[in-house]
N, C-alpha and C. Protein backbone atom coordinates (compact mmCIF):
# COMPACT_ATOMS: atom_id res chain seq x y z
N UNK A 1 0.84 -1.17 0.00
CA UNK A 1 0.00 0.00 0.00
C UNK A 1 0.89 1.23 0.00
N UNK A 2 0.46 2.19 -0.53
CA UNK A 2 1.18 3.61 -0.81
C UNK A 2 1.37 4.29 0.74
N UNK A 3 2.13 5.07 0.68
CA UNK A 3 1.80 6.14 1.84
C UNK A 3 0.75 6.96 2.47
N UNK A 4 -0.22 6.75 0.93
CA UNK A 4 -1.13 7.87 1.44
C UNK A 4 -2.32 7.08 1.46
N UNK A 5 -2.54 6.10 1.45
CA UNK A 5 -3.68 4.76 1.55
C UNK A 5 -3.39 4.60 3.06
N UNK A 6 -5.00 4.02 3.45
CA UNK A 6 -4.89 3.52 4.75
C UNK A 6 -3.64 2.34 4.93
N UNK A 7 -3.47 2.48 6.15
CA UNK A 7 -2.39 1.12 6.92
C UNK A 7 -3.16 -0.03 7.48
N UNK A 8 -3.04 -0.86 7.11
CA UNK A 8 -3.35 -2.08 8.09
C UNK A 8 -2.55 -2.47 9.40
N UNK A 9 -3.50 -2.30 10.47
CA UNK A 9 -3.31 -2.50 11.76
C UNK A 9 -3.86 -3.53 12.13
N UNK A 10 -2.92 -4.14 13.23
CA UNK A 10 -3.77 -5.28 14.35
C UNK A 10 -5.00 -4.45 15.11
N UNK A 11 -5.94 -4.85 15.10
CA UNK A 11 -6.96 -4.40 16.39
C UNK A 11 -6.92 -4.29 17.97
N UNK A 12 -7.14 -3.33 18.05
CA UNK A 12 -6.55 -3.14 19.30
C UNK A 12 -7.93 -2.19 20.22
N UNK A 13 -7.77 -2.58 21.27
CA UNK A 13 -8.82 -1.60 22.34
C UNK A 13 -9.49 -0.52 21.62
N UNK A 14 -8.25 0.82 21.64
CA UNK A 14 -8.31 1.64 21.41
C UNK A 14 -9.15 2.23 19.85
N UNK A 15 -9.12 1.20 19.28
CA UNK A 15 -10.22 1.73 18.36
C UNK A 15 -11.45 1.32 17.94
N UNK A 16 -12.26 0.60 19.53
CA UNK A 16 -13.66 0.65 19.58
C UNK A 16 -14.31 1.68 18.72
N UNK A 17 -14.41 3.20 19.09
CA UNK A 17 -14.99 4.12 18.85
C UNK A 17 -15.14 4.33 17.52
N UNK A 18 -13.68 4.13 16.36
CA UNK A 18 -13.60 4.66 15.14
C UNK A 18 -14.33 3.42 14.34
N UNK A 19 -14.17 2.04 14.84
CA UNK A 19 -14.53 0.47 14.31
C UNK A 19 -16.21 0.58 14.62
N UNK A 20 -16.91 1.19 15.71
CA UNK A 20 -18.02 1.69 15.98
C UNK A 20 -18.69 2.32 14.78
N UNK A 21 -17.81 3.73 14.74
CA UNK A 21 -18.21 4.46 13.77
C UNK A 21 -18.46 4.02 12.61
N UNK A 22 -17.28 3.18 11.78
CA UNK A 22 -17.49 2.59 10.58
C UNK A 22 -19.08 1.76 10.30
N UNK A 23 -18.96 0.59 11.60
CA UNK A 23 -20.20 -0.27 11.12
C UNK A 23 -21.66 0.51 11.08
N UNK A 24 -21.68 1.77 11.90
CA UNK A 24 -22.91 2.11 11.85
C UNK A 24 -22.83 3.40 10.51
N UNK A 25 -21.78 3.93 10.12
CA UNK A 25 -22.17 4.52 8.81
C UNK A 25 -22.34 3.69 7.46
N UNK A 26 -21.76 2.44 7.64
CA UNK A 26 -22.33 1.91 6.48
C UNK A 26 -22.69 0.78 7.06
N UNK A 27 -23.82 0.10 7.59
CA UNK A 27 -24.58 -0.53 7.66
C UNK A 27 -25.83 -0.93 6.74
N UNK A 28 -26.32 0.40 6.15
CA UNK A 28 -27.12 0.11 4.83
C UNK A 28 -26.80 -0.37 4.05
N UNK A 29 -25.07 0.28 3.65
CA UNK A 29 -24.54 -0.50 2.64
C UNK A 29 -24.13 -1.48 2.92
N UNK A 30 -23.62 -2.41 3.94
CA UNK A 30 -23.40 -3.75 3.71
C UNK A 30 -24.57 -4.50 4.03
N UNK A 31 -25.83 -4.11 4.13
CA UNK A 31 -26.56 -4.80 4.10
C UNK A 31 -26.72 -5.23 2.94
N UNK A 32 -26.75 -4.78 1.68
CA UNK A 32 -27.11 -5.04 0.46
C UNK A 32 -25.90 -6.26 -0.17
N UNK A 33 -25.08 -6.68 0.80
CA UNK A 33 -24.40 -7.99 0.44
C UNK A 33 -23.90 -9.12 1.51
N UNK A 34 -24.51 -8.48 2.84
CA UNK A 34 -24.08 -9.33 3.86
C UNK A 34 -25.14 -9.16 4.88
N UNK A 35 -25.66 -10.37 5.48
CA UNK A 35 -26.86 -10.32 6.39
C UNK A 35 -25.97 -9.26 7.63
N UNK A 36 -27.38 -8.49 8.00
CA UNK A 36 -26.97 -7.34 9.02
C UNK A 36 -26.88 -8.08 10.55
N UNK A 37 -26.08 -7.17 10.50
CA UNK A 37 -25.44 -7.94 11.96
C UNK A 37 -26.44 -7.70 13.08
N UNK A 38 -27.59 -6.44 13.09
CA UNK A 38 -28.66 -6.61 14.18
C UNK A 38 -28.66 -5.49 15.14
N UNK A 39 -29.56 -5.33 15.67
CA UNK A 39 -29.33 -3.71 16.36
C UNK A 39 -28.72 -3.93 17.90
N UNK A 40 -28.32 -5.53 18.64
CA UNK A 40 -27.51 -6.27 19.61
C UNK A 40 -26.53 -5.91 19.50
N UNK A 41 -25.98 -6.15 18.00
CA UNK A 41 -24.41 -5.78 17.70
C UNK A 41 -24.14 -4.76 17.96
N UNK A 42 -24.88 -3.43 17.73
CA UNK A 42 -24.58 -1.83 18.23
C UNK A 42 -25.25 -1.48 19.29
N UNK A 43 -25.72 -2.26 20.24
CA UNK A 43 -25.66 -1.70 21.65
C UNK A 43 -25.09 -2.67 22.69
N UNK A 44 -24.23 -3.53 22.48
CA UNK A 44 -23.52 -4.68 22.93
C UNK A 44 -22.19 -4.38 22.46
N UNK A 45 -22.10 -3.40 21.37
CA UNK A 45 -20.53 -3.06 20.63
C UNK A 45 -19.52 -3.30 21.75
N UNK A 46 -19.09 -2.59 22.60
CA UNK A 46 -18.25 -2.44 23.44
C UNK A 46 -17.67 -3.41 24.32
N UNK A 47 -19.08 -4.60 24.47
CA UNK A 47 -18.92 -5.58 25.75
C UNK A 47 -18.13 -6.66 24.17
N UNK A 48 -18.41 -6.56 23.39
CA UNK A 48 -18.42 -7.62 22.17
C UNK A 48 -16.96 -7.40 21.77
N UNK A 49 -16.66 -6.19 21.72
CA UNK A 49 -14.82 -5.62 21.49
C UNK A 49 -14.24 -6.32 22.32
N UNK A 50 -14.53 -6.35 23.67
CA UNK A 50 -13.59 -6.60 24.99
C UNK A 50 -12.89 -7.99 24.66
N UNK A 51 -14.84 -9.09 23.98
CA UNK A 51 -14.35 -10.27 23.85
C UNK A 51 -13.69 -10.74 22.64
N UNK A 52 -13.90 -9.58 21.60
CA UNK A 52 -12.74 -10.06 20.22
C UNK A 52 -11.29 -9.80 21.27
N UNK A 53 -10.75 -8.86 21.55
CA UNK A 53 -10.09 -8.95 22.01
C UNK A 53 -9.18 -9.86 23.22
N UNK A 54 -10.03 -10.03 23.38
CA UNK A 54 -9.84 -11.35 24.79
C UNK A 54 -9.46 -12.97 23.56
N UNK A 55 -10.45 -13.36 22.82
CA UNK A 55 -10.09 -14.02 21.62
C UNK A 55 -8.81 -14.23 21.07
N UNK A 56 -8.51 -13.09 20.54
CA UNK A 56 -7.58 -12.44 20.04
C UNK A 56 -6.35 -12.68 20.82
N UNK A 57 -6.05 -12.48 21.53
CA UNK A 57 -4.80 -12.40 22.45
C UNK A 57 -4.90 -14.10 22.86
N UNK A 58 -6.27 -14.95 22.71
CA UNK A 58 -6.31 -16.64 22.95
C UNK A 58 -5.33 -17.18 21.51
N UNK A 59 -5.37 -16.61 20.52
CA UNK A 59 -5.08 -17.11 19.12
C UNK A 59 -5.69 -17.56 18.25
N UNK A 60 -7.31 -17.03 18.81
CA UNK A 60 -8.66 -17.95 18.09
C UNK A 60 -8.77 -17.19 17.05
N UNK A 61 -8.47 -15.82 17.04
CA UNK A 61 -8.87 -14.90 15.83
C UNK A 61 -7.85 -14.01 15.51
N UNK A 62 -8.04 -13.16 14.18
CA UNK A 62 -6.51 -12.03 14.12
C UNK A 62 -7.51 -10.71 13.54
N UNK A 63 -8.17 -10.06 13.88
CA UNK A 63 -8.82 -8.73 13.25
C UNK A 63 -8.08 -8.06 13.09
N UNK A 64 -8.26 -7.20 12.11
CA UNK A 64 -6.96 -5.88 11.54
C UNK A 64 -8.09 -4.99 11.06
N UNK A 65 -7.85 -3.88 10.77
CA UNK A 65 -8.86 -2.80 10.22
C UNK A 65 -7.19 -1.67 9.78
N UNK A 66 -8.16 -1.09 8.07
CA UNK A 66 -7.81 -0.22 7.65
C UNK A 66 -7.75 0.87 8.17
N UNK A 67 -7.09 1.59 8.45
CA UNK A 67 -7.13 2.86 9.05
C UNK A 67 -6.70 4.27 8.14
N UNK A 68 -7.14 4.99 8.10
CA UNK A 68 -7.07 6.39 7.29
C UNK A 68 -6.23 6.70 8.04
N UNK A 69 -5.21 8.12 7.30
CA UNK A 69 -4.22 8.86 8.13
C UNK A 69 -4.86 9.72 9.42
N UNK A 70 -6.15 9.58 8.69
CA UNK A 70 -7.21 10.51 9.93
C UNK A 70 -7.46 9.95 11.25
N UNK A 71 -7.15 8.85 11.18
CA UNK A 71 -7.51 7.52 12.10
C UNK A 71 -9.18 7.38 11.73
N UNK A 72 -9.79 7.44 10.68
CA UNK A 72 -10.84 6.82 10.38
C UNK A 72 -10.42 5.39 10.26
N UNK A 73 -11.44 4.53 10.58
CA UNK A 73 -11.40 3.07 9.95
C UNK A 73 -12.06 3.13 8.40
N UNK A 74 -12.05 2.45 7.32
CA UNK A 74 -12.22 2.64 5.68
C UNK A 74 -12.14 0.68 5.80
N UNK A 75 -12.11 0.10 6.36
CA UNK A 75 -11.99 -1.47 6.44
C UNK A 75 -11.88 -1.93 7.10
N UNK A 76 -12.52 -3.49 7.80
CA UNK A 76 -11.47 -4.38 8.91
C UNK A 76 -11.95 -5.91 7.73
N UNK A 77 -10.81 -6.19 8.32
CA UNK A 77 -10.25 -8.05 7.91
C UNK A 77 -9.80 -8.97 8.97
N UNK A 78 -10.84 -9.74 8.80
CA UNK A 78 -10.59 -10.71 9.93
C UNK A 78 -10.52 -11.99 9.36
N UNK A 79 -9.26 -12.69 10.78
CA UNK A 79 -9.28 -14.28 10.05
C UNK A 79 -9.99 -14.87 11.40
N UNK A 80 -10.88 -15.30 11.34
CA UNK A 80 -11.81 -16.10 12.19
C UNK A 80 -11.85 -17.96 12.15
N UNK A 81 -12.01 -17.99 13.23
CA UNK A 81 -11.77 -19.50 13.51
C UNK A 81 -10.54 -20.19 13.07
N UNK A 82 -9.58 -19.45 14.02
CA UNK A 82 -8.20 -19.94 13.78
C UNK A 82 -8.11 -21.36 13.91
N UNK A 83 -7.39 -22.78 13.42
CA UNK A 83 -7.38 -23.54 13.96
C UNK A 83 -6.04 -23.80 13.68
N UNK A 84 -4.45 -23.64 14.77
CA UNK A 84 -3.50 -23.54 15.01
C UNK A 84 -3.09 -25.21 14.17
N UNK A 85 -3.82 -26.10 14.83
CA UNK A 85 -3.59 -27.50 14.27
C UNK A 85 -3.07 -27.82 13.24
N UNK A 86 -4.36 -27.41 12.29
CA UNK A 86 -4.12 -27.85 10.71
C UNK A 86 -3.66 -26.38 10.02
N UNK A 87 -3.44 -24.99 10.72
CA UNK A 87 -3.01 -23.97 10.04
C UNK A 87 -3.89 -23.21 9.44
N UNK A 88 -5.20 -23.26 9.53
CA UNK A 88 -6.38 -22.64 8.95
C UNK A 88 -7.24 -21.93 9.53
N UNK A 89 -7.54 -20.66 8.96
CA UNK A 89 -8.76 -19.62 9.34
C UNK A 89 -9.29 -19.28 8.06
N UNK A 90 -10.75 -18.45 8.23
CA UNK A 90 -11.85 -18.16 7.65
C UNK A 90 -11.50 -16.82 7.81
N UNK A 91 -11.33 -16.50 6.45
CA UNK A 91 -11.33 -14.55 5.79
C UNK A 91 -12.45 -14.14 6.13
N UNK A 92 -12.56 -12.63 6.54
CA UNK A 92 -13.96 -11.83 5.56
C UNK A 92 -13.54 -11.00 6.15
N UNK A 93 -14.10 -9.95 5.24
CA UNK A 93 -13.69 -8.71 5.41
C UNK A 93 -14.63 -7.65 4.65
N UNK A 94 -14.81 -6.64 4.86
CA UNK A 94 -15.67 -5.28 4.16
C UNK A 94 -14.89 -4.04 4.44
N UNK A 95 -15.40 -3.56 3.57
CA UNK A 95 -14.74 -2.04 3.09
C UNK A 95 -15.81 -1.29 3.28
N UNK A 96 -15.71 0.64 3.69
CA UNK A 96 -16.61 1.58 3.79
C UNK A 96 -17.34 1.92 2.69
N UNK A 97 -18.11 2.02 2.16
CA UNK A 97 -18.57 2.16 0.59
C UNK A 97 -17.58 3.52 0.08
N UNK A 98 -17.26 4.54 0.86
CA UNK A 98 -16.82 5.68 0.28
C UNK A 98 -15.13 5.39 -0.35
N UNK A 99 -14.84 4.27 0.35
CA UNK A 99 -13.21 3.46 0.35
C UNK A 99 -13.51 2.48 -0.76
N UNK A 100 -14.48 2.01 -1.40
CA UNK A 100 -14.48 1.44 -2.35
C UNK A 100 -14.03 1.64 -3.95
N UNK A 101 -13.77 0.31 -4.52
CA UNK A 101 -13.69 1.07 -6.09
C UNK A 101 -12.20 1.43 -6.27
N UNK A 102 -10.96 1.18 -5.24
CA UNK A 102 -10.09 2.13 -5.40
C UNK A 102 -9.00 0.49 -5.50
N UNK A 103 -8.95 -0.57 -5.49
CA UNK A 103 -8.13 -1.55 -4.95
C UNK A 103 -7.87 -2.26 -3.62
N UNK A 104 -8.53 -1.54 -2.81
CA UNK A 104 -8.04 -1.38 -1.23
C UNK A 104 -8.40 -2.67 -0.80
N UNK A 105 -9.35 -3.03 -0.83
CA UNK A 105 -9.70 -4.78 -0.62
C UNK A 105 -8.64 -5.71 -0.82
N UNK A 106 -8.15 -5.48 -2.36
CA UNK A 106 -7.78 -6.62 -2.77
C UNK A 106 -6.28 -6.53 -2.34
N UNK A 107 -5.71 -4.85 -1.96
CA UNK A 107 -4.55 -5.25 -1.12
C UNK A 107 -4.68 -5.27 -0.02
N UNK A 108 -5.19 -4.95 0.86
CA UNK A 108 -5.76 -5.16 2.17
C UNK A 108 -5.73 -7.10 2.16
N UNK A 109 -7.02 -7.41 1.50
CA UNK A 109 -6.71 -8.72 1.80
C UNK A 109 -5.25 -9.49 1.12
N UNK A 110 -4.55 -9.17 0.46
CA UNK A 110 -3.08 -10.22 -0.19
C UNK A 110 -2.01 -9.57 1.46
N UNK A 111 -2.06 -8.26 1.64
CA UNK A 111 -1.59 -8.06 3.00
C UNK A 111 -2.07 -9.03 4.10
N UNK A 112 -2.82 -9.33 4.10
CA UNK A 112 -3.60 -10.10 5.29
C UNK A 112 -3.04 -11.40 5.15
N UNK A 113 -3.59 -11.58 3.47
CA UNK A 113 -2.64 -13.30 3.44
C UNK A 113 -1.09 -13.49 3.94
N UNK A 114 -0.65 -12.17 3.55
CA UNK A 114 0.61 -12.50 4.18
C UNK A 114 1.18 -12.42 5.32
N UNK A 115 0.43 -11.49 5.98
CA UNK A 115 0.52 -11.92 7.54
C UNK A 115 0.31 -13.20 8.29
N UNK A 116 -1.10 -13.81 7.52
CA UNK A 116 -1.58 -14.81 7.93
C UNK A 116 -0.35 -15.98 7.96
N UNK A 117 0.49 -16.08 6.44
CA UNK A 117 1.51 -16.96 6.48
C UNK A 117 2.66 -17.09 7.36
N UNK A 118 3.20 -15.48 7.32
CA UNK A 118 4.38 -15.14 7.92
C UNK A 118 4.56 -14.74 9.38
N UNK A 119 3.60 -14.41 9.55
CA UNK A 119 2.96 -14.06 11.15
C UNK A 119 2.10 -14.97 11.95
N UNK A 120 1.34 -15.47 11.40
CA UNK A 120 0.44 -15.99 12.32
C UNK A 120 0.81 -17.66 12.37
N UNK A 121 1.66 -18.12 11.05
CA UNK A 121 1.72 -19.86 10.56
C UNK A 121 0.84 -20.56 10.34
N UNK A 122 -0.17 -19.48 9.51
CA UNK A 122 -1.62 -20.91 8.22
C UNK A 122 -0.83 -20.92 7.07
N UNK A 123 -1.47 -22.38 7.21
CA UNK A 123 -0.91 -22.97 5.76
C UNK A 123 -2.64 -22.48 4.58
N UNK A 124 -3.83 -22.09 4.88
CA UNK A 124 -4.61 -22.13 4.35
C UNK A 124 -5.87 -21.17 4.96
N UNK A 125 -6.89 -20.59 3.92
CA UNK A 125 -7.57 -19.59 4.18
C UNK A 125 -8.66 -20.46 3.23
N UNK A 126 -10.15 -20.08 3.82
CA UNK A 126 -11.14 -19.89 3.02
C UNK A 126 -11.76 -18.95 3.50
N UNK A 127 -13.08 -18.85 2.59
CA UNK A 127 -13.90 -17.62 2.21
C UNK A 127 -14.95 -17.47 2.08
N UNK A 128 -16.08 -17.39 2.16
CA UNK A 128 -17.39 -17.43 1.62
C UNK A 128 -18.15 -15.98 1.62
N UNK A 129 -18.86 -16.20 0.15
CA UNK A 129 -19.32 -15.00 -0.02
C UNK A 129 -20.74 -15.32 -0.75
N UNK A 130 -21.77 -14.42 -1.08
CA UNK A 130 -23.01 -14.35 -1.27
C UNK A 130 -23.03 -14.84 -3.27
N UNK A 131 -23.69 -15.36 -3.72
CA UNK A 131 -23.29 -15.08 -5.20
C UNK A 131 -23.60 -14.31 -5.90
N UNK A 132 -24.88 -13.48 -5.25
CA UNK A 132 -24.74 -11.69 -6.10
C UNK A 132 -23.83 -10.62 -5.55
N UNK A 133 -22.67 -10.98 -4.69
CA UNK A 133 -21.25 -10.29 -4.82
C UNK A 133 -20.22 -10.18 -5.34
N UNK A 134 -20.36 -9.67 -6.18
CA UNK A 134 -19.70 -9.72 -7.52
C UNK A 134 -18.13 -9.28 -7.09
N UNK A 135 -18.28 -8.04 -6.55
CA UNK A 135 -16.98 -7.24 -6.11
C UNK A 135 -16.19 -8.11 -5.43
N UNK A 136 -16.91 -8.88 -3.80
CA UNK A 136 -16.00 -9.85 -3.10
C UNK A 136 -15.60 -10.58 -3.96
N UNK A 137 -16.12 -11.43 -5.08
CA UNK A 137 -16.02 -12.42 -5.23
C UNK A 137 -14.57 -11.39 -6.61
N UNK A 138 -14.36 -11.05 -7.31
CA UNK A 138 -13.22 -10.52 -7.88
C UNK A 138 -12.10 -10.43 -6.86
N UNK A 139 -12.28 -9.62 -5.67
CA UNK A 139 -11.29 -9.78 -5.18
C UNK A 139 -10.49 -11.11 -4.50
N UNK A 140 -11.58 -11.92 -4.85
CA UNK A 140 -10.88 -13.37 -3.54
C UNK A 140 -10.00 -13.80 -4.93
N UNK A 141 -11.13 -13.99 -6.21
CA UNK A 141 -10.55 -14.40 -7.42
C UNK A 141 -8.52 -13.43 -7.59
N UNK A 142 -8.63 -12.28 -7.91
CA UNK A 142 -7.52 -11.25 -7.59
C UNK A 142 -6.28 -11.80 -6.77
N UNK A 143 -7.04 -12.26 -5.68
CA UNK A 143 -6.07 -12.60 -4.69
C UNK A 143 -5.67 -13.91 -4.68
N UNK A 144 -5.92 -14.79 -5.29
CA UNK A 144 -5.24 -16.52 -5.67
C UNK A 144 -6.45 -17.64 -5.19
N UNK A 145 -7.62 -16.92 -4.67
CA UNK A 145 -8.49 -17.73 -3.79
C UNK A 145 -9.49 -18.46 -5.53
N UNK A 146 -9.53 -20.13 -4.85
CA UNK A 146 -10.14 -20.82 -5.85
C UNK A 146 -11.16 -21.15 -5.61
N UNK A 147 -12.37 -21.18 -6.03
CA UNK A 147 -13.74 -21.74 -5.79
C UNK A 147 -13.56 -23.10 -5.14
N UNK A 148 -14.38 -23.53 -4.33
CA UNK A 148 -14.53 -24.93 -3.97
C UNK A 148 -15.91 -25.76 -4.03
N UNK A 149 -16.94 -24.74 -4.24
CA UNK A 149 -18.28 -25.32 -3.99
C UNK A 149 -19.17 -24.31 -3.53
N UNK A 150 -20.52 -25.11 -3.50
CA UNK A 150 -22.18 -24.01 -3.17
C UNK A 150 -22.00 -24.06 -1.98
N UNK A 151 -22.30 -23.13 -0.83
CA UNK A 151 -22.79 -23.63 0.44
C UNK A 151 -24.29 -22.78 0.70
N UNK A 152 -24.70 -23.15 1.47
CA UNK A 152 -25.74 -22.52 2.38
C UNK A 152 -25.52 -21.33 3.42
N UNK A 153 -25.39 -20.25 3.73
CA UNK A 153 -25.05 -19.06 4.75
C UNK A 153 -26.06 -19.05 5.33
N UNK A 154 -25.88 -18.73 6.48
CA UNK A 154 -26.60 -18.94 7.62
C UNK A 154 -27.79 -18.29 7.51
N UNK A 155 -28.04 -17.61 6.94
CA UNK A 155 -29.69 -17.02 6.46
C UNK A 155 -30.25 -17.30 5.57
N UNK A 156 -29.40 -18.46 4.86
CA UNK A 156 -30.61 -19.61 3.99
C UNK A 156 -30.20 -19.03 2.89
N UNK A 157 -29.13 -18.04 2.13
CA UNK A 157 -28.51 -16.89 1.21
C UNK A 157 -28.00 -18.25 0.43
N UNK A 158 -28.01 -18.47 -0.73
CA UNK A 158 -26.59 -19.40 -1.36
C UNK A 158 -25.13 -18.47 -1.85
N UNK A 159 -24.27 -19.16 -1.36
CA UNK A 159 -23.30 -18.79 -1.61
C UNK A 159 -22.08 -19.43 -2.07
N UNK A 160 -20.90 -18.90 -1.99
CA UNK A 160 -20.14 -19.87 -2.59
C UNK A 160 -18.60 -19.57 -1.75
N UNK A 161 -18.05 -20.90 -1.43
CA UNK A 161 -16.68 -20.96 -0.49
C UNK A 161 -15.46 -21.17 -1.78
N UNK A 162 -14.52 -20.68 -1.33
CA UNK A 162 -13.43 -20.32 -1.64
C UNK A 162 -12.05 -20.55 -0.81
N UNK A 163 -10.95 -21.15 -1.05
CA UNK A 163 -9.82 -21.56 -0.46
C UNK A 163 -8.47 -20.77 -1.18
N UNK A 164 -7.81 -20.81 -0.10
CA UNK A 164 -6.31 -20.20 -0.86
C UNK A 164 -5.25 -20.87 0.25
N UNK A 165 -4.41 -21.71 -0.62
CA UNK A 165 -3.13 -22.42 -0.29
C UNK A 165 -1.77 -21.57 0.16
N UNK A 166 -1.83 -20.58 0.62
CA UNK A 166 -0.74 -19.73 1.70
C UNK A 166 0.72 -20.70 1.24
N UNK A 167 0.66 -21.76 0.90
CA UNK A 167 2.15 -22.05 0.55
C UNK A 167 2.32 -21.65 -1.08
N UNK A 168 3.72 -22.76 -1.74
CA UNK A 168 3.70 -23.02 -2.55
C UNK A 168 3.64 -21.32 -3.68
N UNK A 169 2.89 -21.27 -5.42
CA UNK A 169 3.10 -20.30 -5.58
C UNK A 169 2.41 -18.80 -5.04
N UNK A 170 1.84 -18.47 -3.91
CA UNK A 170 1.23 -17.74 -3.42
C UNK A 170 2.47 -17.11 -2.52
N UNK A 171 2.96 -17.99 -1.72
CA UNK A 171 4.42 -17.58 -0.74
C UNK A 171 5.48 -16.91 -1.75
N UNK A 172 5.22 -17.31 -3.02
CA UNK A 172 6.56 -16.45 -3.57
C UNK A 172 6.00 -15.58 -4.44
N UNK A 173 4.60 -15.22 -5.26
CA UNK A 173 4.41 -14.35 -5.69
C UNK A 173 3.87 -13.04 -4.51
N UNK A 174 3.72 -13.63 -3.43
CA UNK A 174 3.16 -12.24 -2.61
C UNK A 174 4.46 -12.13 -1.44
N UNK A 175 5.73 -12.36 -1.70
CA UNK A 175 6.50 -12.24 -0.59
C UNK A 175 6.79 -10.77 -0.38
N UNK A 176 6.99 -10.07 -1.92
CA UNK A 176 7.60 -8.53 -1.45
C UNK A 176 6.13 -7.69 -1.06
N UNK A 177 6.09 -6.60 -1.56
CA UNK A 177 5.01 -5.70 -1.68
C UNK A 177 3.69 -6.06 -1.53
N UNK A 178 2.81 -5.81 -1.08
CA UNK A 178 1.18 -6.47 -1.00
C UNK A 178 0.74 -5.42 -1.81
N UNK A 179 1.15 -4.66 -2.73
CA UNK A 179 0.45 -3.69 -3.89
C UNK A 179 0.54 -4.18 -4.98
């Protein structure tokens, strides 16, 4: 990422408020590709941070969020359901609609993959996304991620899962730059 593009950060305490801010200004808009998270999620926000965080520091999860030079958040990416064992977590991630359109996803997430490899030690990532998401679904494509099959999402949505092999040619085409 450039200098003047958001940074990807680990998640941390301290930016409840701005990670707050994000989900409730675009909430309309990710509704239109991802079941809404519920009006629990924004008045539980805070008690719900404590426990990503608490998570987080277990090794169950790795959240990161884009951050503007402003300290706006413009993204978070999370790898969920770490499983240390076999080396594998579950991507997803969203962008602010106003942060869209620009690339930021698709380096945001190849950054992520490479943390995931070099930092965290997965050998493997999947993905699932809605199949009228066109945009996610370019960027997983973008980023080395291969279809695997239909699934069902938890609101009865069809969708479709996606894997990416963190070794092999992925470790050497994304070793330098994530741009």
């Amino acid at each position: 990422m450039s200098a003047n593009e958001p940074v990807l950060e680990r998640i941390r305490p301290d930016h409840a408020p701005a990670l707050l801010a994000f989900e409730r200004e675009n909430r309309a808009y990710f509704l239109a590709s991802v079941p809404d998270r519920g009006d629990a999620y924004f008045a539980e926000f805070d008690e719900r941070h404590r426990e990503l965080m608490d998570a987080q520091e277990a090794g169950e999860i790795h959240f990161h969020v884009l951050v503007a030079k402003d300290g706006e958040i413009v993204g978070r990416l999370n790898l969920n359901d770490v499983d240390q064992a076999d080396g594998s977590a579950e991507l997803g991630y969203r962008l602010a609609e106003k942060a869209t359109g620009r690339g930021l996803a698709t380096r945001g997430v190849r950054a992520l993959c490479r943390l995931a490899r070099e930092e965290y030690g997965l050998r493997r990532l999947t993905a699932v996304t809605t199949l009228d998401n066109a945009a996610s679904r370019a960027v997983l494509a973008r980023v080395g991620f291969g279809a695997v099959g239909g699934v069902t999402l938890d609101d009865g949505e069809p969708g479709i899962a996606y894997e990416l092999d963190l070794g092999g040619s992925f470790g050497r085409e994304w070793s330098g730059s994530p741009s």
